[in-house]
Coordinates of C-alpha atoms in Angstrom, one line a residue:
Chain Q
X1 CA 50.0 -37.0 -4.6
X2 CA 49.6 -40.3 -6.5
X3 CA 49.7 -41.0 -10.3
X4 CA 47.1 -43.6 -11.4
X5 CA 47.2 -45.8 -14.6
X6 CA 45.0 -44.2 -17.3
X7 CA 46.9 -41.0 -16.1
X8 CA 44.9 -39.8 -13.1
X9 CA 46.4 -37.9 -10.4
X10 CA 44.9 -37.9 -6.8
X11 CA 46.2 -35.1 -4.8
X12 CA 45.4 -34.4 -1.2
X13 CA 46.2 -32.3 1.7
X14 CA 45.2 -31.4 5.2
X15 CA 44.0 -27.8 6.1
X16 CA 45.9 -26.8 9.2
X17 CA 48.6 -24.3 9.6
X18 CA 50.2 -23.3 13.0
X19 CA 51.0 -19.8 14.1
X20 CA 54.0 -18.9 15.9
X21 CA 56.6 -21.3 17.3
X22 CA 54.6 -22.8 20.0
X23 CA 52.3 -24.5 17.4
X24 CA 49.3 -24.7 19.6
X25 CA 46.9 -22.6 17.6
X26 CA 45.4 -24.1 14.5
X27 CA 43.8 -22.0 11.6
X28 CA 41.5 -23.9 9.4
X29 CA 42.6 -22.2 6.0
X30 CA 40.7 -22.8 2.9
X31 CA 43.1 -24.6 0.8
X32 CA 46.7 -25.4 0.4
X33 CA 45.8 -27.2 -3.0
X34 CA 46.0 -24.4 -5.4
X35 CA 45.1 -24.4 -9.2
X36 CA 47.8 -23.3 -11.4
X37 CA 45.9 -23.4 -14.6
X38 CA 43.0 -25.5 -15.9
X39 CA 45.2 -28.6 -15.4
X40 CA 48.5 -28.5 -13.4
X41 CA 48.1 -28.4 -9.8
X42 CA 50.3 -27.4 -7.1
X43 CA 50.4 -28.6 -3.4
X44 CA 52.6 -26.2 -1.3
X45 CA 53.5 -26.4 2.3
X46 CA 54.6 -23.6 4.7
X47 CA 54.8 -20.2 3.3
X48 CA 50.9 -20.0 2.4
X49 CA 51.0 -16.4 0.8
X50 CA 53.7 -17.7 -1.7
X51 CA 51.2 -20.3 -3.2
X52 CA 48.8 -17.5 -3.9
X53 CA 51.3 -15.5 -5.9
X54 CA 52.6 -18.3 -8.1
X55 CA 49.6 -19.4 -10.1
X56 CA 49.3 -17.7 -13.6
X57 CA 48.0 -18.7 -16.9
X58 CA 50.4 -19.3 -19.7
X59 CA 49.4 -18.7 -23.5
X60 CA 50.8 -21.2 -25.7
X61 CA 49.4 -23.4 -28.5
X62 CA 48.5 -26.1 -26.0
X63 CA 47.9 -26.1 -22.4
X64 CA 51.0 -25.8 -20.3
X65 CA 53.1 -29.0 -19.5
X66 CA 53.1 -30.2 -16.1
X67 CA 56.9 -30.0 -16.4
X68 CA 56.8 -26.3 -17.3
X69 CA 54.8 -25.5 -14.3
X70 CA 57.1 -27.4 -12.0
X71 CA 60.1 -25.8 -13.7
X72 CA 58.6 -22.4 -12.9
X73 CA 58.4 -23.2 -9.2
X74 CA 61.8 -24.7 -9.3
X75 CA 63.3 -21.5 -10.9
X76 CA 61.9 -19.4 -8.1
X77 CA 62.5 -21.8 -5.3
X78 CA 66.1 -22.3 -6.4
X79 CA 66.8 -18.6 -6.9
X80 CA 65.4 -17.5 -3.7
X81 CA 66.3 -20.5 -1.7
X82 CA 68.0 -18.4 1.1
X83 CA 64.8 -16.4 1.6
X84 CA 62.0 -18.9 0.8
X85 CA 60.9 -21.9 3.0
X86 CA 58.4 -24.0 0.9
X87 CA 58.3 -27.6 -0.1
X88 CA 56.2 -28.0 -3.2
X89 CA 54.6 -30.7 -5.2
X90 CA 53.3 -30.1 -8.6
X91 CA 51.0 -32.5 -10.2
X92 CA 48.8 -32.4 -13.3
X93 CA 47.9 -34.0 -16.7
X94 CA 49.2 -32.9 -20.0
X95 CA 48.8 -34.4 -23.6
X96 CA 52.5 -35.5 -24.0
X97 CA 53.0 -37.6 -20.9
X98 CA 49.8 -37.9 -19.2
X99 CA 49.8 -37.7 -15.5
X100 CA 52.9 -36.5 -13.8
X101 CA 54.1 -35.7 -10.3
X102 CA 57.0 -33.6 -9.8
X103 CA 58.7 -32.8 -6.3
X104 CA 60.3 -29.4 -5.6
X105 CA 61.5 -29.8 -2.1
X106 CA 63.4 -27.1 -0.1
X107 CA 66.6 -26.2 -1.7
X108 CA 65.1 -26.0 -5.2
X109 CA 65.9 -29.3 -7.0
X110 CA 63.2 -30.7 -9.1
X111 CA 62.5 -34.5 -9.7
X112 CA 59.7 -36.6 -11.3
X113 CA 58.2 -39.3 -9.1
X114 CA 55.5 -41.7 -9.3
X115 CA 54.1 -40.4 -6.2
X116 CA 55.3 -37.9 -3.6
X117 CA 54.7 -36.9 0.1
X118 CA 55.7 -33.9 1.9
X119 CA 55.2 -31.4 4.7
X120 CA 55.3 -31.8 8.4
X121 CA 53.3 -35.3 8.8
X122 CA 55.0 -36.9 5.9
X123 CA 57.9 -38.5 7.9
X124 CA 55.6 -40.6 9.7
X125 CA 53.9 -42.1 6.5
X126 CA 57.1 -43.0 4.3
X127 CA 56.9 -46.3 5.6
X128 CA 53.2 -46.6 4.9
X129 CA 53.4 -45.3 1.3
X130 CA 56.4 -47.4 0.4
X131 CA 54.7 -50.5 1.5
X132 CA 51.4 -49.8 0.1
X133 CA 52.0 -48.1 -3.3
X134 CA 51.8 -50.1 -6.5
X135 CA 52.2 -48.9 -9.9
X136 CA 49.1 -48.9 -12.2
X137 CA 46.6 -48.4 -9.5
X138 CA 43.0 -47.3 -10.5
X139 CA 41.4 -43.9 -9.8
X140 CA 39.6 -45.2 -6.7
X141 CA 42.8 -47.1 -5.5
X142 CA 44.8 -43.9 -5.9
X143 CA 42.4 -41.8 -4.1
X144 CA 41.9 -44.2 -1.2
X145 CA 45.7 -44.6 -1.0
X146 CA 46.1 -40.8 -0.8
X147 CA 43.4 -40.3 1.8
X148 CA 44.6 -43.2 4.0
X149 CA 48.3 -41.8 3.8
X150 CA 46.9 -38.4 5.0
X151 CA 44.6 -39.9 7.8
X152 CA 47.6 -41.9 9.2
X153 CA 49.8 -38.6 9.1
X154 CA 47.1 -36.5 10.6
X155 CA 46.6 -39.0 13.4
X156 CA 50.3 -38.9 14.5
X157 CA 51.3 -35.3 13.5
X158 CA 50.3 -32.6 15.9
X159 CA 50.9 -30.1 13.1
X160 CA 48.3 -31.7 10.9
X161 CA 44.7 -32.3 11.1
X162 CA 41.0 -31.3 10.3
X163 CA 39.8 -32.4 6.8
X164 CA 41.2 -34.0 3.7
X165 CA 40.8 -32.0 0.5
X166 CA 41.3 -34.5 -2.3
X167 CA 41.7 -33.7 -6.1
X168 CA 41.5 -36.2 -9.0
X169 CA 43.2 -34.7 -12.0
X170 CA 42.6 -36.3 -15.5
X171 CA 42.4 -35.5 -19.0
X172 CA 38.9 -34.1 -18.5
X173 CA 40.0 -31.6 -15.7
X174 CA 40.0 -31.7 -11.8
X175 CA 37.4 -33.0 -9.4
X176 CA 37.6 -31.9 -5.8
X177 CA 36.4 -33.9 -3.0
X178 CA 36.4 -33.3 0.7
X179 CA 36.7 -36.0 3.4
X180 CA 35.4 -34.4 6.7
X181 CA 37.0 -34.9 10.1
X182 CA 34.4 -37.2 11.2
X183 CA 34.6 -39.4 8.1
X184 CA 38.2 -39.9 8.2
X185 CA 39.6 -43.5 7.5
X186 CA 40.1 -45.2 10.9
X187 CA 43.1 -47.4 12.0
X188 CA 44.1 -49.3 14.9
X189 CA 44.1 -47.3 18.2
X190 CA 44.5 -48.2 21.8
Chain L
X1 CA 68.5 -29.4 1.4
X2 CA 68.9 -32.6 -0.6
X3 CA 72.3 -34.1 -0.8
X4 CA 74.4 -36.9 -2.4
X5 CA 77.3 -38.8 -0.8
X6 CA 80.6 -40.1 -2.2
X7 CA 81.7 -40.0 -5.8
X8 CA 84.6 -42.4 -6.8
X9 CA 86.8 -42.1 -9.8
X10 CA 89.7 -44.3 -11.2
X11 CA 91.8 -44.1 -14.2
X12 CA 92.7 -47.1 -16.3
X13 CA 94.6 -47.9 -19.4
X14 CA 92.6 -46.4 -22.0
X15 CA 90.0 -44.4 -20.1
X16 CA 88.5 -43.6 -16.8
X17 CA 85.7 -44.9 -14.6
X18 CA 83.5 -42.9 -12.1
X19 CA 80.8 -44.2 -9.9
X20 CA 78.0 -42.6 -7.7
X21 CA 75.0 -44.1 -5.9
X22 CA 71.5 -43.0 -6.8
X23 CA 70.6 -41.5 -3.5
X24 CA 69.4 -38.1 -2.6
X25 CA 69.4 -37.7 1.2
X26 CA 67.5 -35.2 3.3
X27 CA 69.5 -35.4 6.5
X28 CA 69.3 -38.8 7.6
X29 CA 66.3 -39.6 5.6
X30 CA 66.9 -41.6 2.4
X31 CA 64.4 -39.4 0.3
X32 CA 65.1 -39.7 -3.3
X33 CA 66.2 -43.2 -4.1
X34 CA 66.3 -43.2 -7.9
X35 CA 68.2 -40.0 -8.9
X36 CA 71.3 -39.7 -11.1
X37 CA 74.4 -37.8 -9.8
X38 CA 76.4 -38.5 -12.8
X39 CA 76.1 -36.4 -16.0
X40 CA 77.4 -36.9 -19.5
X41 CA 79.1 -33.7 -20.5
X42 CA 80.1 -34.6 -24.0
X43 CA 81.4 -37.7 -25.7
X44 CA 84.8 -37.3 -24.0
X45 CA 83.7 -36.2 -20.4
X46 CA 81.5 -37.2 -17.7
X47 CA 81.0 -35.4 -14.2
X48 CA 79.9 -36.9 -11.0
X49 CA 78.6 -34.6 -8.2
X50 CA 78.3 -35.0 -4.3
X51 CA 76.7 -32.4 -2.0
X52 CA 73.6 -30.3 -2.8
X53 CA 71.6 -31.7 -5.6
X54 CA 69.8 -28.7 -6.3
X55 CA 73.1 -27.0 -7.2
X56 CA 74.3 -29.9 -9.2
X57 CA 71.0 -29.6 -11.3
X58 CA 71.9 -25.9 -11.7
X59 CA 75.5 -26.8 -12.7
X60 CA 74.0 -29.5 -15.2
X61 CA 71.8 -26.8 -16.7
X62 CA 74.7 -24.4 -17.2
X63 CA 77.1 -27.0 -18.5
X64 CA 74.5 -28.5 -20.9
X65 CA 73.9 -25.0 -22.4
X66 CA 77.5 -24.5 -22.8
X67 CA 77.7 -27.5 -24.8
X68 CA 74.8 -26.6 -27.0
X69 CA 76.3 -23.2 -27.6
X70 CA 79.7 -24.7 -28.5
X71 CA 77.9 -27.3 -30.8
X72 CA 76.1 -24.2 -32.5
X73 CA 79.5 -22.6 -33.1
X74 CA 80.2 -25.5 -35.4
X75 CA 83.9 -25.1 -35.5
X76 CA 84.7 -28.5 -35.2
X77 CA 86.0 -28.3 -31.5
X78 CA 84.7 -29.9 -28.3
X79 CA 85.5 -29.0 -24.8
X80 CA 88.3 -31.3 -23.4
X81 CA 87.9 -32.8 -19.8
X82 CA 90.7 -30.6 -18.7
X83 CA 88.9 -27.5 -20.2
X84 CA 85.7 -28.3 -18.3
X85 CA 87.7 -29.0 -15.1
X86 CA 89.6 -25.7 -15.4
X87 CA 86.2 -23.7 -16.1
X88 CA 84.6 -25.5 -13.3
X89 CA 87.4 -24.7 -10.9
X90 CA 87.1 -20.9 -11.8
X91 CA 83.2 -21.0 -11.6
X92 CA 83.3 -22.7 -8.1
X93 CA 86.1 -20.4 -7.0
X94 CA 84.2 -17.4 -8.0
X95 CA 81.1 -18.4 -6.2
X96 CA 83.0 -19.1 -3.0
X97 CA 84.7 -15.7 -3.2
X98 CA 81.2 -14.1 -3.4
X99 CA 80.2 -16.1 -0.1
X100 CA 77.6 -17.9 -2.1
X101 CA 79.2 -21.2 -3.0
X102 CA 77.8 -24.1 -5.2
X103 CA 77.8 -26.8 -2.3
X104 CA 79.2 -29.6 -4.4
X105 CA 82.4 -31.6 -4.7
X106 CA 82.7 -32.8 -8.2
X107 CA 84.8 -35.4 -9.9
X108 CA 85.3 -35.0 -13.8
X109 CA 86.4 -37.9 -15.8
X110 CA 87.4 -38.1 -19.3
X111 CA 89.3 -39.3 -22.2
X112 CA 90.8 -36.9 -24.8
X113 CA 93.5 -37.1 -27.4
X114 CA 94.7 -40.6 -26.2
X115 CA 95.0 -39.6 -22.6
X116 CA 92.8 -40.3 -19.4
X117 CA 91.8 -37.4 -17.3
X118 CA 90.6 -37.6 -13.7
X119 CA 90.0 -34.2 -11.8
X120 CA 88.4 -33.0 -8.5
X121 CA 86.8 -29.7 -7.7
X122 CA 85.2 -28.6 -4.5
X123 CA 83.1 -25.8 -3.2
X124 CA 86.0 -23.7 -2.2
X125 CA 87.5 -24.1 -5.7
X126 CA 90.2 -26.4 -4.4
X127 CA 91.2 -28.5 -7.6
X128 CA 93.4 -31.2 -8.3
X129 CA 94.1 -34.3 -10.6
X130 CA 95.0 -37.8 -9.5
X131 CA 94.7 -41.4 -10.8
X132 CA 92.3 -42.2 -8.0
X133 CA 89.6 -39.8 -6.6
X134 CA 86.9 -39.9 -4.1
X135 CA 84.7 -37.4 -2.4
X136 CA 82.9 -37.3 1.0
X137 CA 83.3 -40.5 3.0
X138 CA 84.8 -42.1 0.0
X139 CA 88.0 -40.0 0.8
X140 CA 88.3 -41.8 4.0
X141 CA 87.0 -45.2 3.4
X142 CA 87.7 -45.9 -0.4
X143 CA 90.6 -43.9 -1.3
X144 CA 93.1 -45.9 0.9
X145 CA 91.8 -49.0 -0.9
X146 CA 92.3 -47.4 -4.3
X147 CA 95.7 -46.2 -3.6
X148 CA 96.9 -49.6 -2.3
X149 CA 95.8 -51.3 -5.5
X150 CA 97.5 -48.7 -7.7
X151 CA 100.8 -48.9 -5.7
X152 CA 101.0 -52.5 -6.6
X153 CA 99.9 -52.1 -10.2
X154 CA 100.0 -48.4 -11.4
X155 CA 98.3 -49.2 -14.5
X156 CA 95.0 -50.9 -14.4
X157 CA 93.0 -52.7 -17.1
X158 CA 89.4 -51.6 -17.6
X159 CA 88.0 -54.7 -15.6
X160 CA 90.4 -54.2 -13.0
X161 CA 89.3 -50.7 -12.5
X162 CA 85.8 -51.6 -12.5
X163 CA 86.2 -54.2 -9.9
X164 CA 88.0 -51.9 -7.7
X165 CA 85.3 -49.3 -7.9
X166 CA 82.6 -52.2 -7.2
X167 CA 84.7 -53.3 -4.2
X168 CA 84.8 -49.7 -2.9
X169 CA 81.1 -49.1 -3.5
X170 CA 80.4 -52.3 -1.4
X171 CA 82.5 -51.1 1.5
X172 CA 80.8 -47.7 1.3
X173 CA 77.4 -49.2 1.5
X174 CA 78.6 -51.1 4.6
X175 CA 80.1 -48.2 6.3
X176 CA 78.6 -45.1 5.1
X177 CA 75.2 -44.4 6.9
X178 CA 74.1 -42.1 4.1
X179 CA 74.7 -44.4 1.2
X180 CA 72.2 -46.6 -0.8
X181 CA 72.8 -49.9 -2.6
X182 CA 71.8 -48.6 -6.2
X183 CA 74.5 -47.0 -8.1
X184 CA 75.6 -45.9 -11.5
X185 CA 78.9 -46.3 -13.3
X186 CA 80.3 -44.2 -16.1
X187 CA 83.0 -45.4 -18.3
X188 CA 84.8 -43.2 -20.7
X189 CA 87.1 -44.4 -23.4
X190 CA 88.0 -43.4 -26.9
X191 CA 84.7 -45.2 -28.0
X192 CA 82.8 -42.6 -25.9
X193 CA 80.7 -42.5 -22.8
X194 CA 78.9 -45.4 -21.5
X195 CA 76.6 -45.0 -18.3
X196 CA 75.7 -48.2 -16.7
X197 CA 73.0 -48.5 -14.0
X198 CA 71.2 -49.0 -11.8
X199 CA 73.6 -51.5 -10.3
X200 CA 73.7 -53.2 -7.0
X201 CA 76.5 -54.7 -4.7
X202 CA 76.2 -58.2 -3.3
X203 CA 76.5 -58.0 0.4
X204 CA 77.6 -60.5 2.8
X205 CA 76.4 -60.3 6.5
X206 CA 77.7 -63.6 7.8
X207 CA 80.0 -61.9 10.1
X208 CA 76.9 -60.9 12.2
X209 CA 76.7 -64.6 13.5
X210 CA 80.3 -64.2 14.8
X211 CA 79.7 -61.3 17.0
X212 CA 79.0 -62.1 20.6
X213 CA 76.6 -60.0 22.8
X214 CA 73.5 -60.0 20.6
X215 CA 72.1 -63.4 21.5

């Protein structure tokens, strides 16, 4: 999940989950990018049913703040930390602070970041994102940064793969995109 | 779970200084490199935490609310560092006794009624005060250095205390594999609380050239 300049958020995820401890069956599940409200988005890993229970709409004078959405996740993830296993990234746009990315890792802390990665393949791409990320990227740069990061992770991580689902979040709303398996960015290979 | 490493504290003539690096580790991964592990409690008190960061955020939330509620009372009183330390001791011991500890080791530093305060509380509810304090690896690596300085000169100036802390942070960065070269310093005096950061230590690796066997 990346935050662009004029407050554009690019969020992406792959679509696989593995069943059992052997990890050799993949289920192409519809989505792990869930819409929380018309604007803030959540990208959850692991416990899939959890991300379906959490989205709810909040009636306020203004659309909910990204911080608020993230805090709701944090409250639940911290309170039930012994019972839950979920690493969450909440990204969205609000009128006060524009585009924002909040990480709620396992354990239930909450921190705002310029960009965030998580999930099983994320370990392989920390170096890539640290080297490539620049603050103030354009919408296209953010989307390709996100797609490239995911493609690299999917290449190396046995538990990741399939297609990339991208979402660009702005003041105007959310625009989804899919990068299919045969269209993925390619890098060096033997 | 995301954890923080050592917190250091040193008393000086007219106040206290505490320091902690800005890293949240996820096992061996240096995951969050720009988080603050120090909180300002009120104008007399600061608190630094090592251990679980989510539990520190929870403590911060509870303490911030306590301070707000006290402000609303409007009785002219503010919590002293000793009072915060005492409360925290009981709170941490209570959680440990319910077999659900707050997985933190906390250093509380403050200046109140002309006296410096430096206290320690851990997840078991063990609590004590000392002119120098360190949690985690700091207890093994930094505490001996801090005590050696104070043995020679029991009362330090603010600058001497700061220099000692900086020297200790450098050594911790060299030797603690879960440390990071970016830290915050909080100084409490009668003037109030000042949190400086992010700071970094100057490192000297010349010794590497003297080591045989890696040519």
